[in-house]
mmCIF file of C-alpha atoms (C1' of nucleotides) in Angstrom:
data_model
loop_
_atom_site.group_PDB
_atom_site.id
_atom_site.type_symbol
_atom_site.label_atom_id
_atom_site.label_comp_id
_atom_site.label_asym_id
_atom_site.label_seq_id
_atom_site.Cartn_x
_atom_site.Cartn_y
_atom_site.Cartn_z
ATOM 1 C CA UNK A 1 0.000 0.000 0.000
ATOM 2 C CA UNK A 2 2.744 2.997 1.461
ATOM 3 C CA UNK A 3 5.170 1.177 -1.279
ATOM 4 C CA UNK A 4 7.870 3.463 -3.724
ATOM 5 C CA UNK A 5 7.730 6.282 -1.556
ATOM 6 C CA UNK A 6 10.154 8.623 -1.616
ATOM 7 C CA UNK A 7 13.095 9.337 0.360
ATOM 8 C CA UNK A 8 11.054 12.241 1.905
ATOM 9 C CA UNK A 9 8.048 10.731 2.280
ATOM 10 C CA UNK A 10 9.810 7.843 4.049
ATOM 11 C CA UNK A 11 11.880 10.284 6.310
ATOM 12 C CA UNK A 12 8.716 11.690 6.971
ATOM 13 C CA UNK A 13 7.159 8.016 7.726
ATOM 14 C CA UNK A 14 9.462 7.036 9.589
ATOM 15 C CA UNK A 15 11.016 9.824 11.980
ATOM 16 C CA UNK A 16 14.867 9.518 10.253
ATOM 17 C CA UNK A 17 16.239 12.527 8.417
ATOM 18 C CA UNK A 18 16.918 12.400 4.481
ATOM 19 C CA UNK A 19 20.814 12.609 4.763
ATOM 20 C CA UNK A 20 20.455 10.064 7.460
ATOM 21 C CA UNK A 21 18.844 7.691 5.165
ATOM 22 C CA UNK A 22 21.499 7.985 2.457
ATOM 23 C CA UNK A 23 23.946 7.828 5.301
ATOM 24 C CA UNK A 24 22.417 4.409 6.345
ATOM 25 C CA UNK A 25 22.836 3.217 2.800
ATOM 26 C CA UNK A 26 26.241 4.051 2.230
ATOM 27 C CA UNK A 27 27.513 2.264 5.283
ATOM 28 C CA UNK A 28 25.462 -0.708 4.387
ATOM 29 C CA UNK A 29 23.068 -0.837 7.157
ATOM 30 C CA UNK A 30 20.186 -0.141 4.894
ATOM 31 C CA UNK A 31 20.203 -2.225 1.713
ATOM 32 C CA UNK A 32 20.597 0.156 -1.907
ATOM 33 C CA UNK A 33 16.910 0.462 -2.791
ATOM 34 C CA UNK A 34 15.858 0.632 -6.709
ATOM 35 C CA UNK A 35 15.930 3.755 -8.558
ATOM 36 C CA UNK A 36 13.314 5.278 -10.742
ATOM 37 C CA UNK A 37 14.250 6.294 -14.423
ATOM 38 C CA UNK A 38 15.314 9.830 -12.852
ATOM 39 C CA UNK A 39 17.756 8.089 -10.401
ATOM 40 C CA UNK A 40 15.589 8.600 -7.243
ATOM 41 C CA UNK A 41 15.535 5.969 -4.469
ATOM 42 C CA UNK A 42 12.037 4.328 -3.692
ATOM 43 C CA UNK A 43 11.595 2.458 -0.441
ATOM 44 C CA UNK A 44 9.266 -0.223 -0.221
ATOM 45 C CA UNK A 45 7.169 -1.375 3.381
ATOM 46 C CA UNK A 46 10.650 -3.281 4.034
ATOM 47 C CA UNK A 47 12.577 -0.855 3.945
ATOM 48 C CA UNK A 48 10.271 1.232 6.385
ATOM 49 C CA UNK A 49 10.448 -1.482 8.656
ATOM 50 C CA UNK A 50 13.909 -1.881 8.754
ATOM 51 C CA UNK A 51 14.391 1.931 8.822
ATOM 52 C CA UNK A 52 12.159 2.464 11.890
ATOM 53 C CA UNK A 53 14.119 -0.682 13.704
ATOM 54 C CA UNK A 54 17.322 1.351 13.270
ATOM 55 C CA UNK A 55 15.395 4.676 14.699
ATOM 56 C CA UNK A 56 14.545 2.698 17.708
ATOM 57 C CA UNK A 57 17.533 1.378 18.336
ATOM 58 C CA UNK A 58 19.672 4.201 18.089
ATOM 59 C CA UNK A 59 17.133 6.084 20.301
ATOM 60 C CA UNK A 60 17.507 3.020 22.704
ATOM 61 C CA UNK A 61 20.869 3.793 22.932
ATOM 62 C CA UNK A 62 22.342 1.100 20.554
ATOM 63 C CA UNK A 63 25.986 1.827 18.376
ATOM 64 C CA UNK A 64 25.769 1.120 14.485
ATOM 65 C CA UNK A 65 27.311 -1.763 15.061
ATOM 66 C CA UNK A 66 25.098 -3.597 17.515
ATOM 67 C CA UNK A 67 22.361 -2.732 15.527
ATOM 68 C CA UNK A 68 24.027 -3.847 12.210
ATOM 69 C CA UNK A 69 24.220 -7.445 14.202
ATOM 70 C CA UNK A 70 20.969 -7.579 15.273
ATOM 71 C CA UNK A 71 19.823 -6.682 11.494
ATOM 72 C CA UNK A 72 21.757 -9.794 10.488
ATOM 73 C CA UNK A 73 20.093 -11.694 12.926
ATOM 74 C CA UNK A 74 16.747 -10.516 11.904
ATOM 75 C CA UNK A 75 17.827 -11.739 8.444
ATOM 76 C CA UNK A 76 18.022 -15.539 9.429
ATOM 77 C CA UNK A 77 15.604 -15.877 12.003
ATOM 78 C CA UNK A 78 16.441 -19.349 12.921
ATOM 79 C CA UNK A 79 19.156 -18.977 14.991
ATOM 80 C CA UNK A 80 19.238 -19.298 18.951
ATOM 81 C CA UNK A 81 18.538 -15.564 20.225
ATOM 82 C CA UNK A 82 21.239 -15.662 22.805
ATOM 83 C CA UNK A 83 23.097 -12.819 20.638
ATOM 84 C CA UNK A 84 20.238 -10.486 20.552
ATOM 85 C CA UNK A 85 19.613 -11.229 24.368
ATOM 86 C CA UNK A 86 23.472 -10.595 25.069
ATOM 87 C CA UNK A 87 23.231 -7.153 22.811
ATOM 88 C CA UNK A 88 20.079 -5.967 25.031
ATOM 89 C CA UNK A 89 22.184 -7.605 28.614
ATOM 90 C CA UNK A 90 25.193 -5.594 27.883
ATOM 91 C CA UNK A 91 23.372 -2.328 26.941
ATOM 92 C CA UNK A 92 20.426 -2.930 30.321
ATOM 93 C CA UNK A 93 24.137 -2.485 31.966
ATOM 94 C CA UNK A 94 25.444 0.580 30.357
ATOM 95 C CA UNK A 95 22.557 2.289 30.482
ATOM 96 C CA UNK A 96 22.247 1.615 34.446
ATOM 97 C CA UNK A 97 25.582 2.811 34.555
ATOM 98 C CA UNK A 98 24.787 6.052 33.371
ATOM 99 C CA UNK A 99 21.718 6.542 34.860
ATOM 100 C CA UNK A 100 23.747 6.202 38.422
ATOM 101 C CA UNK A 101 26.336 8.328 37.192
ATOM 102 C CA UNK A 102 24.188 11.263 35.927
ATOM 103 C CA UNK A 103 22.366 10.920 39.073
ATOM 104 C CA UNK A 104 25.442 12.009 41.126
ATOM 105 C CA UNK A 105 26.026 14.484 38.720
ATOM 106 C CA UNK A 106 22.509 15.960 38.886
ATOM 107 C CA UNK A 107 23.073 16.058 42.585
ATOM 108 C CA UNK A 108 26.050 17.811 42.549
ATOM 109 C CA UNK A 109 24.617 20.231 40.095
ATOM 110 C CA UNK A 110 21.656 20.763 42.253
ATOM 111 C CA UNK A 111 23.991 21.302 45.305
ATOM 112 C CA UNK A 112 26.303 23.848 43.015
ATOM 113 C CA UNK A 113 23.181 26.273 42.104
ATOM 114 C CA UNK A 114 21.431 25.753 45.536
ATOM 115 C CA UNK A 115 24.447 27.630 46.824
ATOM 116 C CA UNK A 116 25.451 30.253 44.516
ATOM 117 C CA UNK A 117 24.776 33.845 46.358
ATOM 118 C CA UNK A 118 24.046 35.334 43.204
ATOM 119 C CA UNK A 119 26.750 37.907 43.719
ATOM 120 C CA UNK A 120 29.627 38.284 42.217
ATOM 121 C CA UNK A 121 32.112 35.385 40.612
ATOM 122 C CA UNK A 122 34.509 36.121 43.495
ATOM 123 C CA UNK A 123 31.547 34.286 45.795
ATOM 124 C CA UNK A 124 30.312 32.357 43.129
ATOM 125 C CA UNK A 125 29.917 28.575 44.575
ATOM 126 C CA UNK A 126 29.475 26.882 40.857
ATOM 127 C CA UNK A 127 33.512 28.508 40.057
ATOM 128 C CA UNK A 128 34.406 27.442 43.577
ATOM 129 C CA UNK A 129 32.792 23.789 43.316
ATOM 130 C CA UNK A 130 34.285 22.986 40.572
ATOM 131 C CA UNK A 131 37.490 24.608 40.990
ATOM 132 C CA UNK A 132 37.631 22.843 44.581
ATOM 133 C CA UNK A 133 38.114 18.999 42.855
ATOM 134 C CA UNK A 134 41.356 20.548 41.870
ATOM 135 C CA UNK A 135 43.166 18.295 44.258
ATOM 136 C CA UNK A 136 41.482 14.768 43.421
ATOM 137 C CA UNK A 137 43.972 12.495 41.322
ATOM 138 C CA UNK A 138 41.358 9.416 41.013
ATOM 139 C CA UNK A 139 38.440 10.295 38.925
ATOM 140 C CA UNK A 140 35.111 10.551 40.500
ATOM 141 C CA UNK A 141 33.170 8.813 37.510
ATOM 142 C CA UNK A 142 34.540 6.554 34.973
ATOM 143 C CA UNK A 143 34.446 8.759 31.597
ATOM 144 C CA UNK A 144 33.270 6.364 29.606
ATOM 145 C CA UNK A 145 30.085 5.798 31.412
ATOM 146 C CA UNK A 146 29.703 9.759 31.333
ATOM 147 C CA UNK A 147 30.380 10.683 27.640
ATOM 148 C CA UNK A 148 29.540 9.652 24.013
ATOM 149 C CA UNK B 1 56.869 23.413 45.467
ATOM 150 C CA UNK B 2 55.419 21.454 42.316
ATOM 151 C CA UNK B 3 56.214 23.953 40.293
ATOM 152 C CA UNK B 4 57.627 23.082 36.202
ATOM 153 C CA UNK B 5 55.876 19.530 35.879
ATOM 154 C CA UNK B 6 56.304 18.306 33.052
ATOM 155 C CA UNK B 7 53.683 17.113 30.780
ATOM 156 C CA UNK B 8 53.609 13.421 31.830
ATOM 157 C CA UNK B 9 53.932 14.051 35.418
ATOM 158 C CA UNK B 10 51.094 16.960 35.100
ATOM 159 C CA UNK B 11 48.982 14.183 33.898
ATOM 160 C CA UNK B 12 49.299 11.834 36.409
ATOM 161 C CA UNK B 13 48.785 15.235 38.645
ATOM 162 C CA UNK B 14 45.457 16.264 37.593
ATOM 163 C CA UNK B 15 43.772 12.957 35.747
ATOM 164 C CA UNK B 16 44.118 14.250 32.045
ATOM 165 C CA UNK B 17 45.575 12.428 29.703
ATOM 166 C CA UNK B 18 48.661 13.695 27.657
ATOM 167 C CA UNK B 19 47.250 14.253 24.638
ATOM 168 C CA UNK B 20 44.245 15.894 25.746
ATOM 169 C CA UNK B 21 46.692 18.339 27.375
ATOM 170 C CA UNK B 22 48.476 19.061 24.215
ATOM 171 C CA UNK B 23 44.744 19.404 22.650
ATOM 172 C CA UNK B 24 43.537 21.665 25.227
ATOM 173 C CA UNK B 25 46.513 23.985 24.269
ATOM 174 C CA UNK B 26 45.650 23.410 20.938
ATOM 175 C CA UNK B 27 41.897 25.163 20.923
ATOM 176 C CA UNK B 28 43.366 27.909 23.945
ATOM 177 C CA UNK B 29 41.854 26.053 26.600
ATOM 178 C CA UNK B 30 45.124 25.987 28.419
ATOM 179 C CA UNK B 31 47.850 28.900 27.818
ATOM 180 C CA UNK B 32 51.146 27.516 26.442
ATOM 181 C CA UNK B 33 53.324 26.831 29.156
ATOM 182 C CA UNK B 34 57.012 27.898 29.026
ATOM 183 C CA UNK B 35 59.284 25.372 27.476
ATOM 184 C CA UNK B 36 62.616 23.844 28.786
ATOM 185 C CA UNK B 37 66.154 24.264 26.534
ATOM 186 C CA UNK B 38 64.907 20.258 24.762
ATOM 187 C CA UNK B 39 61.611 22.101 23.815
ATOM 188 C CA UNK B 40 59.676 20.505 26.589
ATOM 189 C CA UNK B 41 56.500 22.109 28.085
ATOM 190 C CA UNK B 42 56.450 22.556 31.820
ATOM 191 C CA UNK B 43 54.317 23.396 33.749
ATOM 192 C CA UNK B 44 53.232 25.002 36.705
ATOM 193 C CA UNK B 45 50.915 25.316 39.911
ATOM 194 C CA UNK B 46 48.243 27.368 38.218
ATOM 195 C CA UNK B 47 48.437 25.388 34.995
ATOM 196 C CA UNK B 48 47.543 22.477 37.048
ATOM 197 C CA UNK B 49 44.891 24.022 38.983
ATOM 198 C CA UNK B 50 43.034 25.023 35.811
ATOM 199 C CA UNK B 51 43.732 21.505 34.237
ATOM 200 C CA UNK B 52 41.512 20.114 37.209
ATOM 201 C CA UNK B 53 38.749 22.561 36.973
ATOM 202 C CA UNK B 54 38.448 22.103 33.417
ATOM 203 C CA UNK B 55 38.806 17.765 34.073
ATOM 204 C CA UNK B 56 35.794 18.275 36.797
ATOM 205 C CA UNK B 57 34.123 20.392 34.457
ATOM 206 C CA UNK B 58 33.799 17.577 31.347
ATOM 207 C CA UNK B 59 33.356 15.118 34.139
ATOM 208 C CA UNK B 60 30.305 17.270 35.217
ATOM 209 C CA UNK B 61 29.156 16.958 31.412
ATOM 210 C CA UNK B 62 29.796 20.609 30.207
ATOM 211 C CA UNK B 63 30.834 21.373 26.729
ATOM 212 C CA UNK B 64 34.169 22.961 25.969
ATOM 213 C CA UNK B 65 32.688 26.306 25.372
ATOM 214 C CA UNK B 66 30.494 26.069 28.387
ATOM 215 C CA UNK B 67 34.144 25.979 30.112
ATOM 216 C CA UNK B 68 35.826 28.612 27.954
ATOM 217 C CA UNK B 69 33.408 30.789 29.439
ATOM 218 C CA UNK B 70 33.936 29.794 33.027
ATOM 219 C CA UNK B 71 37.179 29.777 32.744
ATOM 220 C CA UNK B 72 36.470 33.589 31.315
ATOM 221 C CA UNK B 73 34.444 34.163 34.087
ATOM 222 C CA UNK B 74 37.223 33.042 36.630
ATOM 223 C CA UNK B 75 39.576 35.283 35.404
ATOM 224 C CA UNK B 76 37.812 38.267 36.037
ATOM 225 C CA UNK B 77 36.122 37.801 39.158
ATOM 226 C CA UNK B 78 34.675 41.287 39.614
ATOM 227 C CA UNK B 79 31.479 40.038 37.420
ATOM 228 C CA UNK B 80 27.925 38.899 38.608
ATOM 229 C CA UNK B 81 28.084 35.153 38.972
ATOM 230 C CA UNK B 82 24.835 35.187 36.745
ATOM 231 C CA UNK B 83 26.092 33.455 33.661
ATOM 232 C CA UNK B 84 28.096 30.295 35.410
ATOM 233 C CA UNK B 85 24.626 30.348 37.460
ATOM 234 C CA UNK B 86 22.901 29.865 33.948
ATOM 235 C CA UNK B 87 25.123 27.943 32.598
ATOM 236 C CA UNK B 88 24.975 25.022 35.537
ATOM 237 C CA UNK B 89 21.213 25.630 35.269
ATOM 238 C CA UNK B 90 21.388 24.486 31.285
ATOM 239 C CA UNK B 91 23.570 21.575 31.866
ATOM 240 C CA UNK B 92 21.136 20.539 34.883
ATOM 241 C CA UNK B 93 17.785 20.370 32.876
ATOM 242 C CA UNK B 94 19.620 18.327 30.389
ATOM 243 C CA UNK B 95 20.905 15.782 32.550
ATOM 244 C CA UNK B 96 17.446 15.282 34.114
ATOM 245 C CA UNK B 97 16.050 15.091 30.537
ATOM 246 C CA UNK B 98 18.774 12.654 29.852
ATOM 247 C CA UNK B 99 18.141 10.666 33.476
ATOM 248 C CA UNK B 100 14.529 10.782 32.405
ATOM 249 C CA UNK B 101 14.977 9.130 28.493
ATOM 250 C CA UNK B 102 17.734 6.487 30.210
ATOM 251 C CA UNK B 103 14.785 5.451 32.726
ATOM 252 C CA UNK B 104 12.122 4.950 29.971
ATOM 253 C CA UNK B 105 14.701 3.105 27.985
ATOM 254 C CA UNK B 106 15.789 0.938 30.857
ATOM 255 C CA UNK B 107 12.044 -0.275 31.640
ATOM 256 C CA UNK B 108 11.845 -1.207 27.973
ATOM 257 C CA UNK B 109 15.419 -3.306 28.006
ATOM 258 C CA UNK B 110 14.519 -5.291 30.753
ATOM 259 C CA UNK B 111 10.860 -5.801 29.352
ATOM 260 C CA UNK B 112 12.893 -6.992 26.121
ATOM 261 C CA UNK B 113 14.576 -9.259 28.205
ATOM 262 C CA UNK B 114 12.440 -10.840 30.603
ATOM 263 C CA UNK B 115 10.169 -12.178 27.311
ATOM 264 C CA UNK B 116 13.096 -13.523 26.037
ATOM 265 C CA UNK B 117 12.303 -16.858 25.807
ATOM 266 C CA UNK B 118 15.721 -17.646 24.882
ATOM 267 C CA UNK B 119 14.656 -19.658 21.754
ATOM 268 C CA UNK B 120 14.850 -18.921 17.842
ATOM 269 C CA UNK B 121 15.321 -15.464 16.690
ATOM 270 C CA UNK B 122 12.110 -15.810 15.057
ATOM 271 C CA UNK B 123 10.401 -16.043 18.627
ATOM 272 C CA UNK B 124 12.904 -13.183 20.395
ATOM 273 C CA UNK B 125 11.222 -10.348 21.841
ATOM 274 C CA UNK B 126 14.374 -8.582 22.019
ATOM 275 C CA UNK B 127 14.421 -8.312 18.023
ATOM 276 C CA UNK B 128 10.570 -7.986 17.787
ATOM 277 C CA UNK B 129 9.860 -5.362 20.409
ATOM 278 C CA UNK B 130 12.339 -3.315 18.308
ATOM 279 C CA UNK B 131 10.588 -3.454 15.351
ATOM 280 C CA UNK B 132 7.281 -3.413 16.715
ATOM 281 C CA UNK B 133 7.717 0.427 17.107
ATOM 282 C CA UNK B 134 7.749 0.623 13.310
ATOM 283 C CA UNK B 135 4.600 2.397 13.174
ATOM 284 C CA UNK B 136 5.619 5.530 15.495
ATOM 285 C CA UNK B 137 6.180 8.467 13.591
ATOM 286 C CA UNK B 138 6.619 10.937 16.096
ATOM 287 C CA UNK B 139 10.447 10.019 18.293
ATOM 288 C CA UNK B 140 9.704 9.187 21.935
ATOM 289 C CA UNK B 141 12.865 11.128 23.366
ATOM 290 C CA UNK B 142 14.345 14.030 21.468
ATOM 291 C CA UNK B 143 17.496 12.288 19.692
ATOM 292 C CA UNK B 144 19.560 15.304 20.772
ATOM 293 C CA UNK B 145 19.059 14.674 24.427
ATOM 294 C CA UNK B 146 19.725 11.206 24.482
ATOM 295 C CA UNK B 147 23.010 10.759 22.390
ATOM 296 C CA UNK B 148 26.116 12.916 22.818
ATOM 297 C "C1'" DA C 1 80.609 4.615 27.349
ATOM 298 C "C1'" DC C 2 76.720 2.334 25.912
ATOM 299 C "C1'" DT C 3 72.408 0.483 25.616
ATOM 300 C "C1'" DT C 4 67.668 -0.050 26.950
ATOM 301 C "C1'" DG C 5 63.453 1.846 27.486
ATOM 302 C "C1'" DC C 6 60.644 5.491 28.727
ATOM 303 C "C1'" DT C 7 59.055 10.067 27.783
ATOM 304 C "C1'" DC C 8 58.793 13.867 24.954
ATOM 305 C "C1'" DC C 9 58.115 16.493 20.420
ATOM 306 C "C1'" DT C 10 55.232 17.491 15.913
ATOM 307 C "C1'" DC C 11 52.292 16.143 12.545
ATOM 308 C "C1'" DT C 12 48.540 13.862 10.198
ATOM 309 C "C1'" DA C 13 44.652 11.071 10.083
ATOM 310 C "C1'" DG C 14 41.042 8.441 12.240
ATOM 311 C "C1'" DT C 15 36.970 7.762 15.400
ATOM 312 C "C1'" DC C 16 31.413 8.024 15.638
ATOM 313 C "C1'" DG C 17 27.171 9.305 13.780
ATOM 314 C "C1'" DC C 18 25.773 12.225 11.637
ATOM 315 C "C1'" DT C 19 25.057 17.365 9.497
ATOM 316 C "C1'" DA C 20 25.839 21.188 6.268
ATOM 317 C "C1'" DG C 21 26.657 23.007 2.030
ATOM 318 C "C1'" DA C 22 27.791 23.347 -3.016
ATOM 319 C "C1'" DG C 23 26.146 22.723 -7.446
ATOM 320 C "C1'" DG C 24 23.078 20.669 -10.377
ATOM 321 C "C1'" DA C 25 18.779 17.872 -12.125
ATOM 322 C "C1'" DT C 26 13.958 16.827 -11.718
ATOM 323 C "C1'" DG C 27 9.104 16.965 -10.078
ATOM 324 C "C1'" DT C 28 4.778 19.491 -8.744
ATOM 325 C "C1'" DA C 29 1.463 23.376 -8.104
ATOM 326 C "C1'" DG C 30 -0.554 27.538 -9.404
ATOM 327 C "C1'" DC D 1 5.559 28.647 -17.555
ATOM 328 C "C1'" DT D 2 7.512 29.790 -13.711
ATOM 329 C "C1'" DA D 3 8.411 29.165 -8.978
ATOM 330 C "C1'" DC D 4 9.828 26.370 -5.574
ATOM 331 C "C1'" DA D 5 10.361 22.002 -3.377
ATOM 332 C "C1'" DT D 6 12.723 17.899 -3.618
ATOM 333 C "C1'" DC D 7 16.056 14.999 -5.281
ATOM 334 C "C1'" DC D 8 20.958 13.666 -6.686
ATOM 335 C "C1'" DT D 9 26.303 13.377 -5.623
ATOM 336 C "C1'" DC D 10 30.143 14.956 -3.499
ATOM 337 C "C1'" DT D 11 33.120 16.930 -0.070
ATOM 338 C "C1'" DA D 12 33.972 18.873 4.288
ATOM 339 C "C1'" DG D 13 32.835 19.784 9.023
ATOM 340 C "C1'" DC D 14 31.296 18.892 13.939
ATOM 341 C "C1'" DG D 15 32.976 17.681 19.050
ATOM 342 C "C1'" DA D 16 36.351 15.903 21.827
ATOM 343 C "C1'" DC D 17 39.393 13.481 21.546
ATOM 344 C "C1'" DT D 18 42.625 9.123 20.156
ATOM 345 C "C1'" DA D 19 46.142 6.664 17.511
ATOM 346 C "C1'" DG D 20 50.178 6.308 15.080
ATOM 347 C "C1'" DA D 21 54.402 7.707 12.497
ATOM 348 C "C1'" DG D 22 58.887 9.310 12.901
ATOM 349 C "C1'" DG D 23 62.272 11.350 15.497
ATOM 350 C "C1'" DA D 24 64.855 13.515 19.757
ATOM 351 C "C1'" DG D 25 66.122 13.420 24.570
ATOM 352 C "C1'" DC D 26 66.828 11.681 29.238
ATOM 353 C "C1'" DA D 27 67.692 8.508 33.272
ATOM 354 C "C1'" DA D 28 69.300 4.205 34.979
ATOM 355 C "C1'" DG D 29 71.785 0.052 34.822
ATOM 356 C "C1'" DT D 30 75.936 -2.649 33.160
#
DNA sequence: ACTTGCTCCTCTAGTCGCTAGAGGATGTAG
DNA sequence: CTACATCCTCTAGCGACTAGAGGAGCAAGT
């Protein structure tokens, strides 16, 4: 029914940008569709699908790459799903990880405006706060959990 | 009394890594420090002390710039600590928005999980729960506040 | 004195996941 | 028929580093 739409109308169907699309394609995660005569890509239902998966995913949190396995898995369903369950395990982890370490973080934010005077940067608490770690060798969070 | 470090020992002073030293001189984050006769930087007390607040700084999340400008601020401490005020303020609605995203994300890993029933792909929730929000035009979380 | 191995220097290029822009062709509505 | 939107390809840029090449210097042990 929704096939040959497009690449507009399937950003707009799907909720992934144009030059994200053609991005997809050129690192392989999203198969080349057909062309019409005037060299324009149409995307059929599949392609929807498999475009919206990727949205998900990478909203979930999930690199290219994870997602590129779990694609592949997709594609020959009749495999055991202990990959796919050991993709989501390791990710349920990360993302616990950083929920604990923004949570200090918001804290410590919280605690930094909380106690700025409002006057001038000489007083100011959210200079002093962080300027005050100066002495700390170990870091406080991992950066990896933190970033990226 | 720890005065004219050099750049390995400043390092393993202040928790930055090497090359992110020489990159933080790079963009003006960090004066260049005074070099020895072999060409070697050194450096000093102060160098160090701003090396930390700018470490605590990205630990805390905020963006180079966000730290050019306290740093700005710092220097000339006769100013109204309004902007570092604003700035922690930015960085702190954010992180809840991120905290908040993470959360919802979490709840639907570990659904994914638990219905795992740890057979064929072609019966893994993991894979099918992702796909299953095909039809959702309109993003859950706002991609920008999620990745990055 | 010599050698081993660590640290330092500069420079370029790569990472990830896009995003922006140039410069041109084609499609659609009034 | 003329705007204007949309499409195409291509290259370059973003942030915040990180990795590696290729070479010089320094400190300690034999």
């Amino acid at each position: 029914m929704n096939e040959n739409l497009s690449i507009g109308a399937a950003s707009r169907n799907c909720g992934v940008k144009v030059p994200t699309i053609r991005y997809y394609e050129q690192i392989g995660l999203l198969p080349a569709p057909p062309r019409t005569e005037a060299n324009r890509r149409t995307f059929n239902a599949r392609d929807l699908r498999r475009l919206a998966f990727i949205r998900h995913a990478r909203e979930l949190g999930f690199e290219i790459d994870a997602i590129r396995t779990l694609l592949t898995l997709q594609d020959d369903p009749h495999q055991p799903c202990a990959t796919a369950d050991a993709i989501a395990r390791a990710r349920l982890t990360e993302v616990q990880q950083r929920i604990d370490g923004l949570t200090a973080l918001k804290a410590e934010l919280e605690a930094m405006i909380e106690s700025c005077r409002h006057g001038e940067i000489a007083d100011c608490r959210v200079i002093e706060i962080l300027a005050d770690h100066s002495r700390r060798s170990q870091p406080m969070y991992a950066n990896a959990s933190l970033h990226r």
